[in-house]
Short mmCIF file of C-alpha atoms and ligand atoms in Angstrom, two decimals:
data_model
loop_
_atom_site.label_atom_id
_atom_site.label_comp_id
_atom_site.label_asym_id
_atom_site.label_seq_id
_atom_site.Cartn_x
_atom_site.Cartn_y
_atom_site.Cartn_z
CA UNK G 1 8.04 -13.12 17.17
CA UNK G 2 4.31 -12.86 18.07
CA UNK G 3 2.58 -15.41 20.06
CA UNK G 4 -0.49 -16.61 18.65
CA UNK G 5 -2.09 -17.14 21.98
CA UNK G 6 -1.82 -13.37 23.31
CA UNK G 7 -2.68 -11.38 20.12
CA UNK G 8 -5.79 -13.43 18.43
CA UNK G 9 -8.75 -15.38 19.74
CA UNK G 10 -9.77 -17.78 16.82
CA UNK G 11 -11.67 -15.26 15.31
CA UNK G 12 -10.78 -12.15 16.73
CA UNK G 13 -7.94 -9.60 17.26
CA UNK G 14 -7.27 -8.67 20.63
CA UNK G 15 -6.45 -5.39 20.13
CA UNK G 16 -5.00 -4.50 23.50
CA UNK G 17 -2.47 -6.93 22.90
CA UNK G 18 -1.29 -5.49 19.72
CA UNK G 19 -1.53 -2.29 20.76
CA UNK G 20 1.12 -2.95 23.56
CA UNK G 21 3.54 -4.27 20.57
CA UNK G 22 3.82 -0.53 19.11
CA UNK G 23 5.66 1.32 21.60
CA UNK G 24 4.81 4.96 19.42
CA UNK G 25 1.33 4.22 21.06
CA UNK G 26 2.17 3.50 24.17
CA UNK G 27 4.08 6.85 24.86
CA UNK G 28 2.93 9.86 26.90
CA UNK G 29 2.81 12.72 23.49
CA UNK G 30 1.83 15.74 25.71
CA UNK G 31 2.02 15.86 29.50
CA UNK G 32 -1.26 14.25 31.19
CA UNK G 33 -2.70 14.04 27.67
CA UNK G 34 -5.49 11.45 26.31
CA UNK G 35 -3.42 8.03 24.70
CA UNK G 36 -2.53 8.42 21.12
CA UNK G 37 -5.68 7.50 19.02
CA UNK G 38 -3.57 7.24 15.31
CA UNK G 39 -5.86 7.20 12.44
CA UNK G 40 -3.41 7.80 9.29
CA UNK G 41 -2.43 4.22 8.83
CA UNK G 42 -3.11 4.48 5.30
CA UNK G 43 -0.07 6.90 4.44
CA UNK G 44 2.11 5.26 7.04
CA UNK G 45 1.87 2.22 9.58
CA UNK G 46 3.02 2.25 13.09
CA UNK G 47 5.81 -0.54 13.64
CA UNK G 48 5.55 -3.25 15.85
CA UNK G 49 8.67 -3.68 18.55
CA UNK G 50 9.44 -7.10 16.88
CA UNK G 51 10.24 -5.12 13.28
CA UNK G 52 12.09 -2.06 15.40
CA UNK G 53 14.23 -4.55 16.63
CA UNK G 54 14.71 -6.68 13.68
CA UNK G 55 16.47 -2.75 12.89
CA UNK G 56 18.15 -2.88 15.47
CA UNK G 57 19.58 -6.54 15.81
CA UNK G 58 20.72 -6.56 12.16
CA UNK G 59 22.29 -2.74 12.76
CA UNK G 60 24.05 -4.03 15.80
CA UNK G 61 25.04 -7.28 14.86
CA UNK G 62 25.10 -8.21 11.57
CA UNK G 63 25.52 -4.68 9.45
CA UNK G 64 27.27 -5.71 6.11
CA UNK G 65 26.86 -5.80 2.38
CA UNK G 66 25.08 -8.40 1.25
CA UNK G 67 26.16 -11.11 -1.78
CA UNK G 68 29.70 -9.58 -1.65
CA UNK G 69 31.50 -10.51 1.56
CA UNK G 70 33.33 -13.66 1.84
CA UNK G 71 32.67 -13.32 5.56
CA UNK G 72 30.12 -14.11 7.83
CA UNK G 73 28.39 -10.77 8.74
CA UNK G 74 27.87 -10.45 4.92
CA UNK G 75 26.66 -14.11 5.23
CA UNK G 76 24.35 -13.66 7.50
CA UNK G 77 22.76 -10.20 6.33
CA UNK G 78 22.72 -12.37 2.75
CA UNK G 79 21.21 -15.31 4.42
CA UNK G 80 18.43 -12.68 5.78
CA UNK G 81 17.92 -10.75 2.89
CA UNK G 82 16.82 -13.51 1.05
CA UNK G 83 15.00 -14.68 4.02
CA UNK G 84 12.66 -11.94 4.07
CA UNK G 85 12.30 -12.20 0.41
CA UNK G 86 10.37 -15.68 0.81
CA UNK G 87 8.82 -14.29 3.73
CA UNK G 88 7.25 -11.84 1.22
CA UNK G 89 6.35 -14.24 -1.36
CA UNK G 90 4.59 -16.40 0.77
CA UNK G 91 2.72 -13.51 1.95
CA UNK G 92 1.38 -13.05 -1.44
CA UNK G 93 1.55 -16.53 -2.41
CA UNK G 94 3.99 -15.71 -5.40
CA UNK G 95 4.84 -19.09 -7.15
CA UNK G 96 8.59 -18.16 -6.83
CA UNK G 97 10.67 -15.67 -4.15
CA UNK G 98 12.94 -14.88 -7.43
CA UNK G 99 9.94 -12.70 -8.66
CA UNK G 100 9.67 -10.75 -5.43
CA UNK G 101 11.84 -7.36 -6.06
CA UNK G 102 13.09 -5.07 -3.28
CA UNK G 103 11.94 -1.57 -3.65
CA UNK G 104 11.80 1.38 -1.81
CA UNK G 105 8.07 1.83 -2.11
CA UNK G 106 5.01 1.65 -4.38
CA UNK G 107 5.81 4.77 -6.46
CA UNK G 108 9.39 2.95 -7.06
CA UNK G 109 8.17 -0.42 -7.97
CA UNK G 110 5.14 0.87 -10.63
CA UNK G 111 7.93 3.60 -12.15
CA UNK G 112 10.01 0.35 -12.59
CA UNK G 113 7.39 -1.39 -14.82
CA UNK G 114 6.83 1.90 -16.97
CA UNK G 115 9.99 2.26 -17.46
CA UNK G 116 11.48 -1.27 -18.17
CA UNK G 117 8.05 -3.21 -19.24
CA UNK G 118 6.36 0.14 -20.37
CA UNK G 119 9.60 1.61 -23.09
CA UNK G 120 9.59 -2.08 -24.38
CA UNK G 121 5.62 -2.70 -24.95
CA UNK G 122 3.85 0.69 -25.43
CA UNK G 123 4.48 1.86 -28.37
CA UNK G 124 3.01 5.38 -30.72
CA UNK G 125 -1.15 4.83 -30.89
CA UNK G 126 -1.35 2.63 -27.82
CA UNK G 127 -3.77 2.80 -25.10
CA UNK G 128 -2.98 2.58 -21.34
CA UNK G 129 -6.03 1.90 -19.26
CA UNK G 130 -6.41 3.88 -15.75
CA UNK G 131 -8.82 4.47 -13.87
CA UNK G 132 -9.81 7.57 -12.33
CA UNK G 133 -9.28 7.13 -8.66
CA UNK G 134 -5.71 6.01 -8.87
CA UNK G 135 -2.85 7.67 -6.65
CA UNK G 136 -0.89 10.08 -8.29
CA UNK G 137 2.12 7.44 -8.17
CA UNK G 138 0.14 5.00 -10.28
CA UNK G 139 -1.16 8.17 -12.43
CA UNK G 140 2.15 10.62 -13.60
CA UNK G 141 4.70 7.46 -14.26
CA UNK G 142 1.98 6.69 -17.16
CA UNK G 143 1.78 10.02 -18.35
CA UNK G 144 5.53 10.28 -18.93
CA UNK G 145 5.25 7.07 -20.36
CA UNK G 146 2.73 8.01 -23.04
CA UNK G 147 4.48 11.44 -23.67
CA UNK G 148 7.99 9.71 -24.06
CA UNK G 149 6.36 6.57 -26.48
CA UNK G 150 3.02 8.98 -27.98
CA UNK G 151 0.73 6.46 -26.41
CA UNK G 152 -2.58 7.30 -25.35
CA UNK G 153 -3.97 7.26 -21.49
CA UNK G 154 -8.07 6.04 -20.94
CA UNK G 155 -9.47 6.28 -17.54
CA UNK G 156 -12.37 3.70 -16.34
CA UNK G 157 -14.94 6.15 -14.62
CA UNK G 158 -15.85 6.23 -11.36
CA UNK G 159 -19.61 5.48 -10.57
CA UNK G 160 -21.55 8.24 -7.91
CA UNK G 161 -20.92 5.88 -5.15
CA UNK G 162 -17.29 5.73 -5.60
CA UNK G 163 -17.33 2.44 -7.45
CA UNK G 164 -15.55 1.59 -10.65
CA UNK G 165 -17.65 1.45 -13.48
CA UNK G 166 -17.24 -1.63 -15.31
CA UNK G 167 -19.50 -1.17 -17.70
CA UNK G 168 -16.87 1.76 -19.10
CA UNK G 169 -14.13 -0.50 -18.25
CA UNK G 170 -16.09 -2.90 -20.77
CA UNK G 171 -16.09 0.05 -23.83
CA UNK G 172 -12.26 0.99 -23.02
CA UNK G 173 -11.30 -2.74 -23.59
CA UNK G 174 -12.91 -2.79 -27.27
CA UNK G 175 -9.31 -0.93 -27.85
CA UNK G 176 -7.51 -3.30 -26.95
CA UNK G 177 -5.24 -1.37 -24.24
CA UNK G 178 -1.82 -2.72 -23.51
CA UNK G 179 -1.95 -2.10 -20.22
CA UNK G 180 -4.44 -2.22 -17.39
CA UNK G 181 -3.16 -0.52 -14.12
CA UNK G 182 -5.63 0.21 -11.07
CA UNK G 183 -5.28 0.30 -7.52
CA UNK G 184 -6.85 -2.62 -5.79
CA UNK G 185 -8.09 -0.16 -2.60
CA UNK G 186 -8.79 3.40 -3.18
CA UNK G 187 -6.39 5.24 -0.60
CA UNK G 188 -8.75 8.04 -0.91
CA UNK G 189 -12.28 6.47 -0.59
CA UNK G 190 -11.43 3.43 1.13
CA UNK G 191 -13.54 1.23 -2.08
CA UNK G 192 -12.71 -2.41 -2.67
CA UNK G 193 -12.51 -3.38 -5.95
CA UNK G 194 -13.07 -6.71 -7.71
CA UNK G 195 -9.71 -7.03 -8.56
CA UNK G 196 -10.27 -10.48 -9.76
CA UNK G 197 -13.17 -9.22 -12.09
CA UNK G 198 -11.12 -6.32 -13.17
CA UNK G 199 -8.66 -8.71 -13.84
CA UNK G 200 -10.09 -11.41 -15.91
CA UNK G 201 -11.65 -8.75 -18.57
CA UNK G 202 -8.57 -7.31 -19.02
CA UNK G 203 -6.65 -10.71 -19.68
CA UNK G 204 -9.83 -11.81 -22.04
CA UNK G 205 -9.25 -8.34 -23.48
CA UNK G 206 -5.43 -9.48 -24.27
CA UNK G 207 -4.06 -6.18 -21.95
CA UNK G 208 -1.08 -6.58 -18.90
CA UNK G 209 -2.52 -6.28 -15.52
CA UNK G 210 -0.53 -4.34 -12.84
CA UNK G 211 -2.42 -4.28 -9.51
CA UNK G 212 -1.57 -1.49 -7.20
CA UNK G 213 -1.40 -3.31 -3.92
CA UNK G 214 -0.70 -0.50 -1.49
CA UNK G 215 -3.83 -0.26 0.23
CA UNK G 216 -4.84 -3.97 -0.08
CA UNK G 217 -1.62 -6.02 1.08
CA UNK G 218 -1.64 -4.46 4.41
CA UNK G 219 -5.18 -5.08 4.71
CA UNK G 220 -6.96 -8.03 3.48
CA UNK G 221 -5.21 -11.90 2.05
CA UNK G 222 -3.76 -10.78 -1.28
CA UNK G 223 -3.03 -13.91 -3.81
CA UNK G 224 -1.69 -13.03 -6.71
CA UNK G 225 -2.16 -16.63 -8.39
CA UNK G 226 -5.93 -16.27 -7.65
CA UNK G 227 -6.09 -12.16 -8.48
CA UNK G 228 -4.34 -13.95 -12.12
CA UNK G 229 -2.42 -10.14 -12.42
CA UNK G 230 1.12 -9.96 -14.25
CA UNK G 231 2.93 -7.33 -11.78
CA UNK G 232 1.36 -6.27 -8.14
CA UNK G 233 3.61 -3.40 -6.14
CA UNK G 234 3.31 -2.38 -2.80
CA UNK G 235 5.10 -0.72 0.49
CA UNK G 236 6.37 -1.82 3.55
CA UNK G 237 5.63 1.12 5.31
CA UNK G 238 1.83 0.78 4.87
CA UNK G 239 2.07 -3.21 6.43
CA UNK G 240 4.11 -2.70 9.84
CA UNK G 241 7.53 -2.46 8.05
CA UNK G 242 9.91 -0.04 7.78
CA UNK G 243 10.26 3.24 5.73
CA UNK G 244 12.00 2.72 2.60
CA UNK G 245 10.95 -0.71 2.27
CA UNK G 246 8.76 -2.06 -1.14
CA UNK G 247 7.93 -4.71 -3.44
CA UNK G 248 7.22 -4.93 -6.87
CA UNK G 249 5.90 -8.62 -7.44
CA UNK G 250 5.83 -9.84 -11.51
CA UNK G 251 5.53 -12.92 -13.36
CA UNK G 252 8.98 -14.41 -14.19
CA UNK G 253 8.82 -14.49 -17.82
CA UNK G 254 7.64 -10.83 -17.67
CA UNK G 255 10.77 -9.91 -15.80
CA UNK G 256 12.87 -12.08 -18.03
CA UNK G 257 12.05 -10.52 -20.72
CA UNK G 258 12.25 -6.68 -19.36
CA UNK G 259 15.39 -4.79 -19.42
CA UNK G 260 17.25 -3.46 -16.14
CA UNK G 261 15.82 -0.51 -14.33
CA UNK G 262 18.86 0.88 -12.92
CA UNK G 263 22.63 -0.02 -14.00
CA UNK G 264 25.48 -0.50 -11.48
CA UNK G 265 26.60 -2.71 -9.42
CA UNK G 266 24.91 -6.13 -8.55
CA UNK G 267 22.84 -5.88 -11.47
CA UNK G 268 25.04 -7.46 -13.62
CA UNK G 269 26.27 -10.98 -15.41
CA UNK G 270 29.46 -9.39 -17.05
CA UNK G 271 30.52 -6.03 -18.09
CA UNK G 272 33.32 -4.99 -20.40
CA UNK G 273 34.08 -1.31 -21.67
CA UNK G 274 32.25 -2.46 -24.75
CA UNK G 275 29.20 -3.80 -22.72
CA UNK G 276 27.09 -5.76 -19.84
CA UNK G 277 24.98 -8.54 -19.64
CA UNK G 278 22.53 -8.99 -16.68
CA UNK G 279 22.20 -11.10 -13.46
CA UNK G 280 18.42 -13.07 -13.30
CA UNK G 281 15.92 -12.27 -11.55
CA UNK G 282 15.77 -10.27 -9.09
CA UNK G 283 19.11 -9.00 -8.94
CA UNK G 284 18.58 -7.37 -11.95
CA UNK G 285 16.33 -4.97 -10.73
CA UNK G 286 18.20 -4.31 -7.71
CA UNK G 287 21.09 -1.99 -8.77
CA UNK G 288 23.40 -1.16 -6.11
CA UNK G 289 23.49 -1.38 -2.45
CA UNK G 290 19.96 -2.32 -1.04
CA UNK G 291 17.91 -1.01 1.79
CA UNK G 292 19.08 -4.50 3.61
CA UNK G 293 17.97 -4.42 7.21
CA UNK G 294 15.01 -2.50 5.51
CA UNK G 295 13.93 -5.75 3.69
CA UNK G 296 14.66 -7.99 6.71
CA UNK G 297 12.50 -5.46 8.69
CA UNK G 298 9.71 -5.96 6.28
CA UNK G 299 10.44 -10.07 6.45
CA UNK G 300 9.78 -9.30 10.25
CA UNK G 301 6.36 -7.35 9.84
CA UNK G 302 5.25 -10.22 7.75
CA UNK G 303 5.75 -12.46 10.41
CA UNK G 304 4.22 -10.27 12.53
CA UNK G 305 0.70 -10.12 10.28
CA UNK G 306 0.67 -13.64 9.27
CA UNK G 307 1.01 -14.62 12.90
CA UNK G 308 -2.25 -12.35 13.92
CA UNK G 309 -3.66 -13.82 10.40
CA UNK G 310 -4.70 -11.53 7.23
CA UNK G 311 -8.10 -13.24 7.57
CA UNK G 312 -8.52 -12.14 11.45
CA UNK G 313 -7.36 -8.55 10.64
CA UNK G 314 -9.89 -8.09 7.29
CA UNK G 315 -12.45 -9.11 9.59
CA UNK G 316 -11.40 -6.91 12.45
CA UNK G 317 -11.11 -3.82 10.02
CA UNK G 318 -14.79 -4.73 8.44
CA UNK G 319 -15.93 -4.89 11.94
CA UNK G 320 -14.14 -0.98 12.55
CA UNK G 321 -15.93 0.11 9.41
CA UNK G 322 -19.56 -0.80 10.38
CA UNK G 323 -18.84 0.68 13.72
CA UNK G 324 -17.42 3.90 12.02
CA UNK G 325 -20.02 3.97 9.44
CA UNK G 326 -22.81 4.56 11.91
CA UNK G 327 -20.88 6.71 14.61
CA UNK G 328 -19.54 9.13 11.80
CA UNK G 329 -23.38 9.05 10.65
CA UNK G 330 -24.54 10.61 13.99
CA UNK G 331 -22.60 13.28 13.66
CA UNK G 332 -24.76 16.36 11.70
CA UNK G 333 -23.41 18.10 8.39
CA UNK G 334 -20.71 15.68 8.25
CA UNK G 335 -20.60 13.68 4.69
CA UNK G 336 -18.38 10.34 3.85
CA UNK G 337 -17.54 10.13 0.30
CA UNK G 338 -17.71 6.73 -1.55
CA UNK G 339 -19.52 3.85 -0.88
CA UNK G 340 -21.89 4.10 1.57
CA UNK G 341 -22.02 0.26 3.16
CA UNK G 342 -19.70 -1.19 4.61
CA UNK G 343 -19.44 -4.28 2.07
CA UNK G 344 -16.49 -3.94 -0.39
CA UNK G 345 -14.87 -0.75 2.00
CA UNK G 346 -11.73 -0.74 3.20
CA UNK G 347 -11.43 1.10 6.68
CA UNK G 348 -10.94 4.11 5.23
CA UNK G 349 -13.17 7.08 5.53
CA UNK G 350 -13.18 10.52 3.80
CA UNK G 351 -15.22 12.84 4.75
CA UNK G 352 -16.01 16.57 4.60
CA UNK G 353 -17.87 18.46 7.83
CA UNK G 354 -19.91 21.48 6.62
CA UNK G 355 -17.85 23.66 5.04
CA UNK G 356 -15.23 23.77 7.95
CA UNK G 357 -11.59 23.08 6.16
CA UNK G 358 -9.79 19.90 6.67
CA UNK G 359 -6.80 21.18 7.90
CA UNK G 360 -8.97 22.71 10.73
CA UNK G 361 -10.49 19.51 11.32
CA UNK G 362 -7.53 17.78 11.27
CA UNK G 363 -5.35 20.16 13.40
CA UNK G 364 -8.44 20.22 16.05
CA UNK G 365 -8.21 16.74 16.59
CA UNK G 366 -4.73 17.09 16.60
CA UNK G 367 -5.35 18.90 19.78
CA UNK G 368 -7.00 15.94 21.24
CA UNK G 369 -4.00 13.48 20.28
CA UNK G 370 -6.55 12.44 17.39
CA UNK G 371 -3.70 12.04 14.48
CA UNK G 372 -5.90 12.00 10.90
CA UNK G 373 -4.66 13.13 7.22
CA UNK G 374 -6.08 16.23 5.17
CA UNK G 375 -5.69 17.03 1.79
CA UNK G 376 -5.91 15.94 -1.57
CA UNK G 377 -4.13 12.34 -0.53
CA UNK G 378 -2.57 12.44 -3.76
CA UNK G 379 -5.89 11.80 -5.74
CA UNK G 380 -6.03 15.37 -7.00
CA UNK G 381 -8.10 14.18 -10.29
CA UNK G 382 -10.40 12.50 -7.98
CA UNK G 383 -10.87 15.31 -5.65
CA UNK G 384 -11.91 17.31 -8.54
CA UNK G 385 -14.76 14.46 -9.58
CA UNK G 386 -15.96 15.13 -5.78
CA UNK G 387 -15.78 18.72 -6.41
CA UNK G 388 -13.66 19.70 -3.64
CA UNK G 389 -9.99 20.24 -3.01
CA UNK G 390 -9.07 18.08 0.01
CA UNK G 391 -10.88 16.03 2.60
CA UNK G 392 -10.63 14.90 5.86
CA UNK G 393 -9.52 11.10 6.39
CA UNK G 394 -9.65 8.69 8.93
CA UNK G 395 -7.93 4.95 8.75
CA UNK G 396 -8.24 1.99 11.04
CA UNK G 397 -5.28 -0.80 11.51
CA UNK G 398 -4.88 -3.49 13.89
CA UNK G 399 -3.93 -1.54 16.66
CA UNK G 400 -7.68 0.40 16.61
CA UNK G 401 -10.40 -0.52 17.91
CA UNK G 402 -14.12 1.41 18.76
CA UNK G 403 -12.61 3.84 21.22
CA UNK G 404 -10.78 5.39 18.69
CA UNK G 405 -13.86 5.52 16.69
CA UNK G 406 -15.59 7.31 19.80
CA UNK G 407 -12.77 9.73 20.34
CA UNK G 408 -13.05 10.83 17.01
CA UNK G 409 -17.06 11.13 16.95
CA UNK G 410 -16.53 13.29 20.14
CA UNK G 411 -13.93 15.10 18.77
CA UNK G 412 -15.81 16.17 15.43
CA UNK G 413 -18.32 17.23 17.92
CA UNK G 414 -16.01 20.05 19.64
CA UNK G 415 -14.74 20.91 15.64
CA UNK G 416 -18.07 22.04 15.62
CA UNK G 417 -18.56 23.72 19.07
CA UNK G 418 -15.50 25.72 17.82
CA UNK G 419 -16.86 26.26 14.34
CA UNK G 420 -20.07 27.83 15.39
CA UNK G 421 -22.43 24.49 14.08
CA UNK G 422 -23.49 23.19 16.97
N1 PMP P 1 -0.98 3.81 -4.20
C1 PMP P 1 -1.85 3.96 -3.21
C2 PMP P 1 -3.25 3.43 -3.37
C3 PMP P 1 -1.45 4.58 -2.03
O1 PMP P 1 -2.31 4.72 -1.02
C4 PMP P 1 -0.12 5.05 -1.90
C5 PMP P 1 0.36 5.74 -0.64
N2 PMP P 1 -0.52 6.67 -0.11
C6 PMP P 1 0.74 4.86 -2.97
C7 PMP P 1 0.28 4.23 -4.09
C8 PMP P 1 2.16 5.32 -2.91
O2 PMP P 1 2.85 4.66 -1.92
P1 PMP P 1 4.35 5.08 -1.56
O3 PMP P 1 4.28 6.53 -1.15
O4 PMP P 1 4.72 4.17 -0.46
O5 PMP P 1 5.14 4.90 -2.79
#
């Protein structure tokens, strides 16, 4: 459990504090080497000791099957499965915990909708809107969607700043689309978008809304009452929790109405040779043995955020993004794609620097115990509206602060000693 007094002043995070919680970032990685400045939070957090061990209490203690055991170690992993489950509804403010679904991730909880929501509701001559900056994972299960049902996929454009373009999201609604599914943050270009705006044209427009949540819920207060969406998925991993641990958030009658994902065990009401009927909500959707202490590890990163307060750590990220935004803008031949402000950006920064490759860049800084991603980060259709094949990205969490920011200005600057450029 965090203590509000040590991690937060009333406005601020204190950032030494936090960083203490996360012992990966307190360890020596290479004899006599600089501290650990981790800047890939955006394909995988760093976990706090309080979630580790969550792990390791429930592992040690408590290990069981849950909703089976007439005993007490399956009591009490039951009693904290669901536990977390509230934890994680509050979190999003979900009217009910029964609509929060345990997944392993993002990709699982959005191939759940196409599959159970999409084989039901998208039928031959539909349209599916997109957009073009979404995440492979909320790309291809839509494609194999439309093959399997002959529906048709529509992509909002991007604008040159790396902005949706609402005016085409406008035209595309004239259709009619079933579905509307974009990602709330771009993983890739760090934009914000106005999910609620995005949101209420599609409902006026008469389409489904799935939000793509995993670059917003770890970031900034996510409601889905006021976004008004129908299904919002994200992962624990991105949010302080551990790996293998997802949600998939929908409106009750929505799930109601959807059949299973998965058939097995727990999923169902009764089953004879001839047939089954389904559990409710959720246990429906969650066929089999679950990730358990998983999902009480996420419960525990929850805690862990609301304590420091998602208001405190948006404002603590906007604060790493102006500093980053001017640093990275001292440093010559070095271009950040999308928006260029700081207002409606994540802390997330791609960037190219002159024509030097990103794995270079990235396995330079690597050098200096700088840890950033390069590649396509699984936007390869927006790469190709950039016009390159991969970039070099930076993200901030709550553990970073402006000497991370620093130790990656200076180390650009000896990527381009090495490279010749400077
Ligand atoms: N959507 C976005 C916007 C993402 O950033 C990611 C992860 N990079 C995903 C979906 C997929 O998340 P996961 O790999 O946890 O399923």
């Amino acid at each position: 459990m965090v203590s509000s007094t040590t991690r937060q002043t009333a406005t601020d995070l204190d950032v030494a504090a936090i960083r203490a919680d996360f012992p990966v970032l307190n360890q020596e990685v290479r004899p006599g080497a600089e501290r650990l400045s981790f800047l890939d939070s955006a394909a995988s957090s760093q976990k706090p000791a309080s979630v580790i061990e969550t792990l390791d209490d429930y592992y040690r203690r408590y290990n069981a099957n849950i909703h089976r055991g007439v005993y007490q170690l399956s009591e009490e992993a039951t009693q904290r499965y669901e536990a977390a489950r509230h934890l994680v509804a509050d979190f999003i403010n979900a009217p009910s915990a029964r609509e929060c679904i345990f997944v392993r991730n993002t990709t699982e909880a959005i191939n759940l909708v196409a599959h159970s929501w999409g084989r039901r509701n998208v039928n031959a001559g539909d349209v599916v809107v997109l957009t073009v900056m979404e995440h492979h994972s909320n790309l291809v299960p839509w494609q194999l969607l439309a093959e399997e049902q002959g529906a048709e996929l529509a992509f909002v454009r991007m604008t040159p700043e790396g902005r949706l373009d609402l005016d085409h999201l406008d035209t595309l609604l004239t259709r009619e689309p079933k579905l509307v599914a974009f990602s709330h943050v771009s993983n890739a270009l760090g934009t914000i978008h106005d999910a609620v705006e995005i949101t209420r044209r599609a409902k006026v427009a008469g389409a489904t809304v799935l939000i793509d949540g995993a670059q917003s819920v770890p970031h900034l207060p996510v409601d889905v009452q006021s976004l008004g969406c129908d299904f919002l998925a994200f992962s624990g991993h991105k949010m302080l929790g551990p790996m293998g641990s997802g949600v998939l958030w929908g409106r009750r009658e929505l799930l109601e109405a959807m059949p299973p994902f998965m058939g097995g065990g727990s999923m169902i009401r009764k089953v004879e040779l001839s047939g089954s009927t389904w559990a409710d909500v959720p246990a429906k959707f969650e066929a089999g043995t679950p990730a358990v202490g998983d999902a009480i590890g996420l419960g525990a990163a929850v805690e862990y955020l609301s304590e420091l307060g998602m208001d405190r750590v948006q404002a603590h990220e906007h604060g790493l993004a102006g500093y980053a935004f001017a640093r990275l803008g001292e440093v010559p031949e070095l271009t950040i794609h999308g928006p260029k402000m700081t207002e409606g950006r994540a802390a997330v920064f791609s960037f190219s620097l002159g024509d030097v490759h990103p794995h270079d860049v990235a396995a330079i800084l690597d050098s200096e115990n700088i840890a950033v991603r390069a590649g396509h980060h699984c936007c390869q259709p927006l790469m190709r509206e950039l016009g390159d094949v991969a970039t070099t990205r930076a993200s901030f969490y709550v553990y970073n602060d402006h000497d991370d920011i620093n130790r990656l200005v200076a180390g650009l600057g000896r990527v381009r000693q090495i490279f010749g450029s400077a």
